[in-house]
XYZ file of C-alpha atoms in Angstrom:
693
model
C 77.402 55.575 -188.245
C 79.644 57.211 -185.832
C 79.255 61.090 -185.817
C 82.151 61.840 -183.214
C 85.517 63.149 -184.216
C 88.570 61.180 -183.169
C 89.737 64.112 -181.055
C 86.315 64.200 -178.781
C 86.892 60.550 -177.696
C 90.315 59.542 -175.889
C 89.653 56.797 -173.492
C 88.006 53.679 -172.821
C 85.032 55.237 -170.915
C 84.273 57.542 -173.915
C 84.552 54.597 -176.257
C 82.126 52.483 -174.058
C 79.468 55.496 -174.066
C 79.692 55.923 -177.819
C 79.230 52.364 -178.360
C 76.192 52.372 -175.925
C 74.959 55.482 -177.460
C 75.172 54.287 -181.039
C 73.498 50.812 -180.024
C 70.504 52.774 -178.212
C 70.037 54.984 -181.356
C 69.856 51.797 -183.877
C 68.146 49.411 -181.665
C 66.616 50.953 -178.433
C 64.758 53.624 -180.057
C 62.780 51.340 -182.272
C 61.265 49.419 -179.324
C 57.513 50.016 -178.673
C 57.093 49.409 -174.857
C 59.073 49.604 -171.675
C 59.415 45.618 -171.211
C 61.435 45.628 -174.410
C 63.542 48.540 -173.492
C 64.157 47.008 -170.177
C 65.307 43.951 -171.724
C 67.692 45.789 -174.170
C 69.195 47.606 -171.207
C 69.995 44.327 -169.298
C 71.843 42.886 -172.510
C 73.861 46.097 -172.918
C 74.882 45.880 -169.013
C 75.979 42.341 -169.524
C 78.097 43.227 -172.477
C 79.578 46.034 -170.606
C 80.677 43.617 -167.925
C 81.679 40.952 -170.363
C 83.494 42.986 -172.888
C 84.480 46.393 -171.243
C 84.888 45.652 -167.657
C 81.983 47.933 -166.489
C 79.551 46.624 -163.769
C 76.275 48.507 -164.530
C 72.794 47.981 -163.551
C 70.209 47.865 -166.324
C 68.508 51.108 -164.381
C 71.731 52.838 -165.031
C 70.600 53.754 -168.505
C 67.468 54.945 -167.089
C 68.510 57.263 -164.544
C 71.503 58.672 -166.170
C 70.928 58.661 -169.919
C 73.725 58.850 -172.312
C 73.234 61.790 -174.680
C 75.266 63.014 -177.508
C 74.790 66.280 -179.507
C 76.424 69.191 -181.323
C 74.054 71.935 -179.856
C 75.643 72.382 -176.522
C 77.283 75.659 -178.031
C 74.423 78.047 -178.764
C 75.161 80.163 -182.008
C 77.965 78.221 -183.218
C 78.250 77.849 -187.145
C 77.782 74.226 -188.409
C 81.265 73.843 -189.384
C 82.245 74.661 -185.805
C 79.871 72.244 -184.287
C 81.153 69.257 -182.376
C 79.313 66.053 -181.961
C 80.246 65.284 -178.351
C 78.951 63.484 -175.181
C 76.863 65.777 -172.892
C 77.207 64.786 -169.343
C 75.505 67.693 -167.393
C 71.666 67.535 -167.358
C 71.239 70.859 -165.858
C 73.358 72.520 -168.552
C 71.480 70.656 -171.338
C 68.077 71.866 -169.956
C 69.446 75.598 -169.719
C 70.604 75.306 -173.482
C 67.553 73.916 -174.764
C 65.455 76.436 -172.815
C 67.830 79.371 -174.378
C 67.061 77.596 -177.717
C 63.271 77.527 -177.044
C 63.302 81.404 -175.976
C 65.182 82.337 -179.230
C 62.414 80.416 -181.047
C 59.644 82.048 -179.412
C 61.088 85.247 -180.350
C 61.540 84.361 -183.849
C 58.118 82.984 -184.663
C 54.875 84.423 -183.733
C 53.314 81.195 -182.504
C 54.394 80.699 -178.864
C 55.623 77.314 -177.938
C 55.557 75.933 -174.264
C 57.700 73.100 -173.641
C 58.871 71.355 -169.979
C 62.413 69.706 -170.634
C 62.005 66.729 -168.449
C 64.585 63.729 -169.074
C 62.360 62.079 -171.553
C 61.743 65.416 -173.525
C 65.626 66.138 -173.560
C 66.423 62.460 -174.894
C 63.857 62.984 -177.817
C 64.930 66.433 -178.941
C 68.573 65.154 -179.031
C 67.668 62.078 -181.027
C 65.754 64.310 -183.778
C 68.567 66.621 -183.855
C 70.818 63.957 -184.580
C 68.736 62.530 -187.283
C 68.170 65.768 -189.256
C 71.928 66.621 -188.981
C 73.082 63.507 -190.805
C 73.369 63.865 -194.617
C 69.882 62.403 -196.209
C 68.767 61.786 -192.439
C 64.915 61.452 -192.302
C 62.878 60.228 -188.979
C 59.829 58.549 -188.456
C 58.387 59.389 -184.708
C 55.701 57.109 -183.620
C 53.527 57.809 -180.538
C 49.984 58.621 -179.648
C 48.940 62.157 -179.939
C 49.931 64.603 -177.735
C 53.389 63.373 -176.813
C 55.149 66.354 -178.288
C 56.335 64.861 -181.547
C 55.775 68.299 -183.845
C 57.020 70.605 -181.159
C 60.059 68.921 -180.362
C 60.784 68.636 -184.187
C 60.271 72.300 -184.802
C 62.472 72.978 -181.862
C 65.201 70.608 -183.190
C 65.022 72.216 -186.520
C 65.711 75.632 -185.154
C 68.702 74.099 -183.153
C 70.019 72.810 -186.176
C 69.547 76.186 -187.956
C 66.985 74.578 -190.457
C 63.565 75.776 -191.704
C 60.752 73.640 -190.814
C 58.039 73.370 -193.600
C 54.483 71.988 -193.111
C 51.549 71.931 -195.258
C 48.434 73.973 -194.068
C 45.320 72.112 -194.644
C 42.043 74.028 -195.735
C 38.872 73.434 -197.459
C 39.394 72.253 -200.767
C 43.148 70.962 -200.215
C 43.744 68.246 -202.594
C 46.579 66.395 -204.438
C 47.344 69.088 -206.671
C 47.490 71.514 -203.808
C 50.172 68.970 -201.963
C 52.112 68.853 -205.350
C 52.068 72.628 -205.410
C 53.554 72.627 -201.915
C 56.059 69.931 -202.797
C 57.321 72.041 -205.754
C 58.003 74.986 -203.389
C 59.820 72.697 -201.057
C 61.872 71.309 -203.744
C 62.705 74.849 -205.047
C 63.639 76.027 -201.687
C 66.053 72.827 -200.992
C 67.367 72.227 -204.471
C 67.485 75.716 -206.214
C 67.892 78.145 -203.304
C 69.954 75.605 -201.232
C 68.157 76.020 -197.918
C 68.298 73.483 -195.101
C 64.763 72.148 -194.811
C 62.967 69.937 -192.473
C 59.522 68.643 -193.893
C 57.353 67.832 -191.121
C 54.408 65.764 -192.196
C 51.874 64.176 -189.761
C 49.206 61.313 -190.349
C 46.436 63.748 -189.775
C 47.488 65.769 -192.728
C 46.837 62.771 -195.141
C 43.897 63.666 -197.307
C 44.458 60.931 -199.888
C 46.952 57.903 -199.602
C 48.786 59.349 -202.739
C 50.554 61.936 -200.584
C 52.232 58.862 -198.837
C 53.259 57.486 -201.985
C 54.959 60.683 -203.079
C 56.607 60.838 -199.613
C 57.705 57.206 -200.072
C 59.328 58.108 -203.572
C 60.957 61.158 -201.873
C 62.535 58.822 -199.140
C 63.520 56.227 -201.719
C 64.830 58.118 -204.714
C 64.244 61.827 -203.680
C 62.194 62.433 -206.901
C 58.337 62.603 -207.302
C 57.275 61.309 -210.590
C 55.626 64.187 -212.862
C 55.987 66.727 -210.156
C 57.188 69.342 -212.555
C 55.440 70.634 -215.698
C 57.264 71.299 -218.659
C 57.652 75.164 -217.751
C 58.363 74.756 -214.186
C 60.968 72.013 -215.128
C 62.720 74.611 -217.510
C 62.820 77.219 -214.708
C 64.329 74.655 -212.134
C 67.064 73.542 -214.631
C 67.766 77.227 -215.729
C 68.128 78.104 -211.844
C 70.324 75.002 -211.202
C 72.706 75.141 -214.152
C 75.101 77.512 -212.345
C 75.639 75.303 -209.382
C 75.799 72.255 -211.738
C 78.666 74.051 -213.834
C 80.446 74.675 -210.644
C 80.077 71.070 -209.626
C 81.915 70.051 -212.724
C 78.500 68.927 -214.597
C 78.065 69.531 -218.188
C 75.262 72.197 -218.062
C 74.199 71.336 -221.613
C 73.010 67.638 -220.378
C 69.365 68.175 -219.096
C 69.325 64.813 -217.245
C 72.772 65.324 -215.493
C 71.492 68.793 -214.351
C 68.184 67.409 -213.139
C 69.950 64.681 -211.213
C 72.081 67.323 -209.769
C 69.163 68.978 -208.680
C 67.614 65.934 -207.037
C 70.887 65.134 -205.226
C 70.843 68.849 -203.715
C 67.142 68.070 -202.846
C 68.178 65.009 -200.722
C 71.002 66.789 -199.202
C 69.342 69.611 -198.173
C 65.869 68.126 -197.460
C 64.943 66.144 -194.452
C 61.574 64.535 -193.796
C 60.096 63.890 -190.255
C 56.997 61.883 -190.354
C 54.646 61.853 -187.388
C 52.576 58.859 -186.800
C 50.242 57.453 -184.490
C 50.256 53.683 -183.717
C 46.663 53.455 -182.753
C 44.287 51.460 -185.080
C 45.430 49.429 -188.122
C 46.360 52.237 -190.353
C 49.954 52.542 -189.369
C 50.592 48.876 -189.878
C 49.005 48.990 -193.462
C 50.822 51.925 -194.394
C 54.351 50.472 -193.289
C 53.544 47.562 -195.402
C 52.413 49.319 -198.696
C 55.084 52.040 -198.221
C 58.310 50.144 -197.087
C 60.485 53.206 -197.418
C 58.528 54.880 -194.348
C 60.692 52.156 -192.162
C 63.417 51.477 -194.532
C 64.865 55.037 -195.157
C 63.959 56.483 -191.904
C 65.256 56.413 -188.446
C 62.632 55.200 -185.949
C 62.005 57.079 -182.566
C 59.102 55.645 -180.553
C 57.396 57.989 -178.307
C 55.963 55.913 -175.390
C 53.664 57.143 -172.178
C 55.474 59.823 -170.194
C 57.307 58.308 -167.215
C 56.333 59.218 -163.610
C 59.329 61.756 -163.758
C 58.026 63.552 -166.745
C 54.599 63.903 -165.428
C 56.161 65.146 -162.259
C 58.278 67.688 -164.045
C 55.346 69.272 -166.108
C 52.821 69.595 -162.970
C 55.802 71.330 -161.182
C 56.427 73.608 -163.914
C 52.668 74.656 -164.132
C 52.233 75.187 -160.448
C 55.515 77.147 -160.090
C 53.872 80.375 -160.081
C 50.661 79.319 -158.261
C 50.274 80.064 -154.654
C 49.431 77.075 -152.340
C 50.296 78.313 -148.967
C 53.485 76.299 -148.492
C 55.876 74.369 -150.840
C 55.102 71.156 -149.229
C 51.552 71.771 -150.252
C 52.408 72.606 -153.658
C 54.542 69.264 -153.961
C 51.488 67.404 -152.795
C 49.249 68.688 -155.533
C 51.873 67.950 -158.222
C 52.225 64.347 -156.870
C 48.333 64.210 -156.822
C 48.040 64.936 -160.516
C 50.698 62.545 -161.368
C 48.891 59.757 -159.311
C 45.466 60.758 -161.056
C 46.867 60.357 -164.287
C 48.731 56.978 -163.685
C 45.994 55.596 -162.095
C 43.694 56.193 -164.987
C 46.403 54.830 -167.241
C 46.397 51.442 -165.041
C 42.508 51.364 -165.185
C 42.741 51.766 -168.886
C 45.146 48.734 -169.093
C 42.673 46.788 -166.947
C 39.832 48.011 -169.068
C 41.643 46.667 -172.153
C 42.597 43.221 -170.550
C 39.176 42.588 -169.380
C 37.040 44.019 -172.241
C 39.391 44.073 -174.960
C 38.679 47.601 -175.623
C 41.472 50.155 -175.680
C 41.195 53.588 -174.215
C 44.224 55.946 -174.665
C 45.443 58.530 -172.140
C 48.002 60.645 -173.657
C 50.167 63.600 -172.280
C 47.446 66.140 -173.869
C 45.060 64.391 -171.226
C 47.406 64.995 -168.602
C 47.931 68.615 -169.476
C 44.064 69.366 -169.666
C 43.859 67.681 -166.315
C 46.362 70.298 -165.114
C 44.740 73.329 -166.905
C 41.162 72.287 -165.771
C 42.385 72.353 -162.265
C 43.982 75.514 -162.782
C 40.971 77.253 -164.089
C 38.784 75.830 -161.386
C 41.162 77.010 -158.833
C 41.246 80.477 -160.099
C 37.516 80.658 -160.603
C 37.040 79.312 -156.796
C 39.456 81.972 -155.760
C 37.707 84.643 -157.507
C 34.481 83.802 -155.794
C 36.331 83.790 -152.289
C 37.769 87.042 -152.883
C 34.214 88.378 -154.255
C 32.568 86.763 -150.983
C 35.244 88.111 -148.684
C 34.820 91.719 -150.337
C 30.888 91.492 -149.784
C 31.514 90.513 -146.273
C 33.955 93.031 -145.589
C 31.813 95.896 -147.297
C 28.854 94.613 -145.249
C 30.587 95.073 -142.038
C 31.914 98.487 -142.974
C 28.152 99.498 -143.664
C 26.981 98.367 -140.539
C 29.617 100.185 -138.509
C 28.846 103.457 -140.811
C 25.076 102.920 -140.178
C 25.647 102.337 -136.369
C 27.417 105.615 -136.011
C 24.722 107.477 -138.278
C 22.007 105.992 -136.192
C 23.654 107.469 -132.808
C 24.041 110.780 -134.835
C 20.333 110.871 -135.861
C 18.990 109.957 -132.290
C 20.845 113.358 -131.213
C 19.564 115.194 -134.111
C 16.022 113.930 -133.489
C 15.888 115.013 -129.812
C 16.862 118.221 -130.982
C 14.553 118.729 -133.803
C 11.395 117.539 -131.670
C 10.726 121.294 -130.707
C 11.168 122.330 -134.173
C 8.724 119.653 -135.600
C 6.169 120.916 -133.081
C 6.469 124.576 -134.389
C 6.482 123.311 -138.077
C 3.150 121.671 -137.309
C 1.883 124.763 -135.928
C 2.945 126.887 -139.004
C 1.635 124.395 -141.381
C -1.871 124.782 -139.853
C -1.696 128.513 -140.054
C -0.667 128.497 -143.566
C -3.179 126.032 -144.515
C -6.208 128.154 -143.038
C -4.480 131.264 -145.014
C -4.106 129.196 -148.190
C -7.886 127.980 -147.901
C -9.072 131.855 -147.773
C -6.693 132.962 -150.393
C -7.892 130.124 -152.461
C -11.513 130.749 -152.061
C -11.167 134.445 -153.164
C -9.030 133.596 -156.149
C -11.778 130.869 -157.243
C -14.428 133.669 -157.030
C -12.372 136.154 -159.119
C -11.621 133.387 -161.614
C -15.440 132.505 -161.724
C -16.245 136.212 -162.485
C -13.592 136.647 -165.031
C -14.576 133.437 -167.093
C -18.217 134.702 -167.229
C -16.964 138.159 -168.474
C -14.823 136.458 -170.918
C -17.865 134.304 -172.265
C -19.770 137.612 -172.592
C -17.205 139.483 -174.262
C -16.491 136.530 -176.678
C -20.327 136.581 -177.676
C -20.185 140.194 -178.585
C -17.148 139.911 -180.362
C -18.663 136.955 -182.449
C -21.557 139.016 -183.383
C -19.533 142.064 -184.511
C -17.229 139.674 -186.311
C -20.171 138.333 -188.265
C -21.521 141.699 -189.371
C -17.960 142.848 -190.414
C -17.443 139.565 -192.409
C -20.769 139.918 -194.153
C -20.086 143.555 -195.130
C -16.648 142.562 -196.391
C -17.993 139.800 -198.512
C -20.241 142.550 -200.200
C -17.456 144.614 -200.553
C -15.230 141.686 -202.046
C -17.624 141.427 -204.826
C -17.563 144.992 -205.950
C -13.981 145.958 -205.478
C -12.333 143.503 -207.952
C -14.669 145.074 -210.696
C -13.967 148.549 -209.662
C -10.195 147.697 -209.752
C -10.297 145.862 -212.912
C -12.119 149.201 -214.502
C -9.514 151.479 -213.094
C -6.789 149.596 -214.703
C -8.322 149.585 -218.020
C -8.869 153.292 -217.753
C -5.214 153.693 -216.976
C -4.230 151.955 -220.042
C -6.047 154.553 -222.354
C -4.422 157.674 -223.716
C -5.422 160.501 -225.894
C -4.813 158.441 -229.130
C -7.475 155.828 -227.976
C -10.247 158.788 -227.369
C -9.261 160.486 -230.569
C -10.136 157.191 -232.211
C -13.701 157.316 -230.975
C -14.046 161.217 -231.685
C -13.311 160.557 -235.577
C -16.393 158.821 -235.935
C -19.004 160.805 -237.907
C -21.764 158.182 -237.354
C -20.420 155.862 -234.585
C -21.067 152.067 -234.675
C -24.111 151.134 -232.323
C -22.114 149.672 -229.399
C -19.691 152.852 -229.402
C -22.971 154.805 -229.221
C -24.435 152.837 -226.442
C -21.223 152.959 -224.546
C -21.049 156.668 -224.814
C -24.565 157.238 -223.802
C -24.109 155.199 -220.654
C -21.045 157.403 -219.961
C -22.899 160.690 -220.733
C -25.491 159.628 -218.365
C -23.274 159.053 -215.432
C -21.270 162.295 -216.263
C -24.649 164.346 -216.373
C -24.786 165.072 -220.047
C -27.438 164.327 -222.746
C -27.046 160.999 -224.152
C -26.675 161.913 -227.838
C -23.546 161.615 -230.148
C -22.797 165.593 -230.115
C -22.631 165.598 -226.353
C -20.624 162.406 -226.448
C -17.942 164.350 -228.663
C -17.848 167.328 -226.278
C -17.389 165.036 -223.360
C -14.587 163.047 -225.197
C -12.912 166.562 -226.072
C -12.506 167.567 -222.515
C -8.921 167.067 -221.539
C -9.512 165.939 -218.132
C -12.138 163.195 -219.287
C -9.998 160.321 -218.044
C -9.480 161.947 -214.800
C -12.940 162.550 -214.214
C -13.830 158.856 -214.800
C -11.153 157.930 -212.374
C -12.069 160.583 -209.371
C -15.907 159.816 -210.011
C -17.715 160.201 -206.793
C -19.110 156.483 -206.891
C -20.273 156.528 -203.426
C -22.895 159.395 -204.060
C -24.713 158.369 -207.371
C -28.373 159.879 -207.659
C -30.820 157.282 -207.875
C -32.552 158.684 -210.949
C -29.107 158.188 -212.803
C -28.913 154.577 -211.740
C -32.372 153.942 -212.978
C -31.683 155.240 -216.207
C -28.412 153.412 -216.292
C -30.278 150.177 -216.010
C -31.354 150.165 -219.585
C -27.735 149.937 -220.701
C -26.452 147.557 -217.958
C -29.217 144.784 -218.564
C -28.570 144.832 -222.508
C -27.108 141.587 -223.419
C -24.508 143.128 -225.753
C -23.348 145.555 -223.185
C -20.521 143.624 -222.178
C -16.580 144.166 -222.503
C -16.121 141.132 -224.684
C -18.320 142.080 -227.249
C -17.496 145.968 -227.118
C -13.857 145.061 -227.479
C -14.611 143.902 -230.825
C -15.803 147.369 -232.008
C -13.230 149.610 -229.906
C -10.936 148.808 -227.138
C -11.315 152.290 -225.541
C -15.268 151.606 -225.420
C -14.219 148.339 -223.754
C -12.509 149.975 -220.917
C -15.483 152.793 -220.622
C -18.064 149.824 -220.739
C -16.054 148.018 -217.594
C -16.163 151.664 -215.902
C -19.729 151.830 -216.318
C -20.597 148.196 -215.136
C -18.263 148.693 -212.138
C -19.876 152.063 -211.098
C -23.325 150.345 -211.262
C -22.233 147.231 -209.201
C -20.432 149.343 -206.592
C -23.598 151.435 -206.188
C -25.937 148.280 -205.794
C -23.289 146.779 -203.214
C -23.175 150.097 -201.363
C -26.938 150.044 -201.216
C -26.860 146.697 -199.653
C -23.979 147.533 -197.162
C -25.567 150.681 -196.022
C -27.915 148.954 -193.402
C -25.111 146.783 -192.234
C -23.047 149.616 -191.451
C -25.942 150.998 -189.447
C -26.010 147.615 -187.684
C -22.388 147.838 -187.274
C -22.478 151.324 -185.694
C -25.344 150.255 -183.491
C -23.096 147.228 -182.232
C -20.319 149.522 -181.658
C -22.255 152.025 -179.831
C -23.768 149.336 -177.835
C -20.334 147.653 -176.930
C -19.161 151.190 -176.009
C -21.978 151.948 -173.819
C -22.180 148.404 -172.405
C -18.341 148.208 -171.299
C -17.545 151.432 -170.144
C -16.090 150.937 -166.694
C -19.025 151.609 -164.469
C -19.060 151.791 -160.690
C -18.495 148.668 -158.594
C -15.647 146.151 -157.611
C -12.600 146.044 -159.828
C -13.156 142.698 -161.106
C -16.409 143.612 -162.635
C -14.779 146.640 -164.230
C -11.981 144.492 -165.605
C -14.642 142.214 -167.280
C -16.503 145.145 -168.996
C -13.261 147.014 -170.093
C -12.202 143.651 -171.683
C -15.510 143.063 -173.679
C -15.578 146.770 -174.525
C -12.014 146.625 -175.900
C -12.524 143.682 -177.896
C -15.794 145.370 -179.640
C -13.911 148.606 -179.967
C -11.047 146.768 -181.711
C -13.222 145.220 -184.145
C -15.117 148.273 -184.912
C -11.961 150.220 -185.631
C -11.171 147.528 -188.196
C -14.465 147.671 -189.676
C -14.455 151.398 -189.740
C -11.324 151.255 -191.796
C -13.052 148.642 -194.166
C -16.028 151.137 -194.744
C -13.896 154.166 -194.775
C -14.956 155.469 -191.261
C -12.574 157.722 -189.487
C -11.095 155.481 -186.623
C -9.779 158.382 -184.856
C -12.031 158.461 -181.869
C -12.333 154.664 -181.761
C -8.477 154.679 -181.193
C -8.604 156.747 -178.340
C -11.239 154.602 -176.701
C -9.254 151.578 -177.557
C -6.097 152.692 -175.854
C -7.902 153.569 -172.890
C -9.700 150.317 -172.624
C -6.355 148.392 -173.423
C -4.596 150.105 -170.402
C -7.496 149.250 -167.965
C -7.575 145.549 -169.295
C -3.827 145.369 -168.911
C -3.862 146.722 -165.396
C -6.626 144.336 -164.399
C -4.674 141.248 -165.886
C -1.629 142.307 -164.055
C -3.623 142.468 -160.845
C -5.066 139.000 -161.571
C -1.775 137.555 -162.452
C -0.064 139.123 -159.038
C -3.087 137.320 -157.100
C -2.220 133.973 -158.931
C 1.683 134.413 -158.178
C 0.769 134.867 -154.682
C -1.266 131.797 -154.377
C 1.478 129.851 -156.103
C 4.146 130.994 -153.628
C 1.738 130.106 -150.861
C 1.182 126.679 -152.260
C 4.888 126.281 -152.624
C 5.453 127.083 -149.019
C 2.785 124.985 -147.819
C 4.238 121.810 -149.797
C 7.858 122.701 -148.434
C 6.371 122.802 -144.911
C 4.481 119.727 -145.330
C 7.728 117.900 -146.936
C 9.956 119.222 -144.016
C 7.180 118.038 -141.377
C 7.151 114.430 -142.844
C 10.825 114.523 -142.840
C 11.262 115.155 -139.230
C 8.331 112.703 -138.533
C 10.290 109.889 -140.240
C 13.677 110.937 -138.349
């Protein structure tokens, strides 16, 4: 029971304090309320007076608690630590703060703790429990009293690793066994000092507590390891078992050695809440929770603890004065205590329990700090708005005074601007009227020129359609003639009595070439070395009407077509195409003749109508533009009908030059009007700006 070394306790006072400390750890920590604890302190004070000769008040053990521990030397090895009486509270708090800072640097999740007297006592008790061989702890208290945080810190102080399961969706009994296997391997195989922290909120099924009950009682969980896992564990444990003098061939002894190492290295800390009947029922069903654990009961924080926490939270908050800060700290304590007292009254009158936990107290302080920060931000924002408003007012006053001076100086300028604007408006109205008249004349001339151009374009398009009908046939005939050679001509000449279709084709060719339509004449024509060149250069535009009349007999013959002639002779097919093309071109040319005359009349009319007459420049511009368009169209059409366009080009160039000159004059007038309009708008804007000023 006694963990002190003989060298650390040498006098009667030390023996008395150690006796009181051990009594408190065995009996006092199990008590569940302050009344029982006060009664226990009274008994201890009576025994101190009766057996040790120390006259102490019962309140002595509350104001000056007896704390023993081996953690006062930070960083000391486990073998060098001494379990001794710690009599300097300030030094204990400083050491615990160092441990906490080191813990926060080691782990990513930061833990914030306030080391008031009650917290110091609890962390020293937990450290005492887990430093003992096979020491396990049962921490009982409502939620939010700091059981888990103090356990993690105590584990870090003792150089142990704190292990805790992580609940997730689907976490079940098999998942719990998997975590236990990991825990057993770290403690039994790897030899790590472990603390298994388990809370009642992690009890998914009651079987969890049954396994923990077995671990507390015997150190073993039935059927925890499968056969393969067990073999791996035994294989990893055999070297250590051999060092301990155990026969490594005996599986049972090796497994028991593994279990003994687990019980030696693993410390279980259970955190339970006494609220409701669940805790009582579990203590009855699983007695090892009580029998194999050292109990530490977490009661409500005393006023001193509440005040210390509020002072810590308000430490860096500006309240105007230290006195005001102390008042706010006292106010938080009073609020929490009054609610606790009212909850007791609520239970005594209505038999309904309402719990106020330290978490509620922390939420109260955090809520106040959040509201305080929000209100301060609102006040700062309102102050800044008022400050900015005043600054703007001062700037506006200065600006208004300056504007009054400027306005007095600008009154003559405003009057002069009004006069200038009126004069500019008159000038703009006159120029605008002139421009409108010019624009009207130009539009009329453009409409007239457009009508003339449309008529001329219609005549040209009609003539072009006729030419488009004849030109493809002519081009096809020329291509067919190009494909012939002397061999093809000789093929026809060898006939003594040619086929009918060959004779028919040659008669038509002879008629066009001015020869007799018989075979002897045809052979002479074919024998001419320039025969094909004569066909290619034939004067198709001046064929005599008599020749065309004779040719109709052949053209109207249904068999006189290239497709049928080709069956008899390929060369005759090409000549057949040439004969038909000459006839078609002549007919088209006959129809195009009147159209050429109408086109020439339109060109002459356009030229005479649109030559620059005497009169205003705007009428000359209109006539020149229309004449230009007609001349341009006639030039294009003249090219189509093979009319030499040289004289038209000269007239076109002169017309285009005159048109560009008149267009430039019109653009110049429009630019002047735009400049006047911009000046007018600018003057109006300046006048309005001066008027507003």
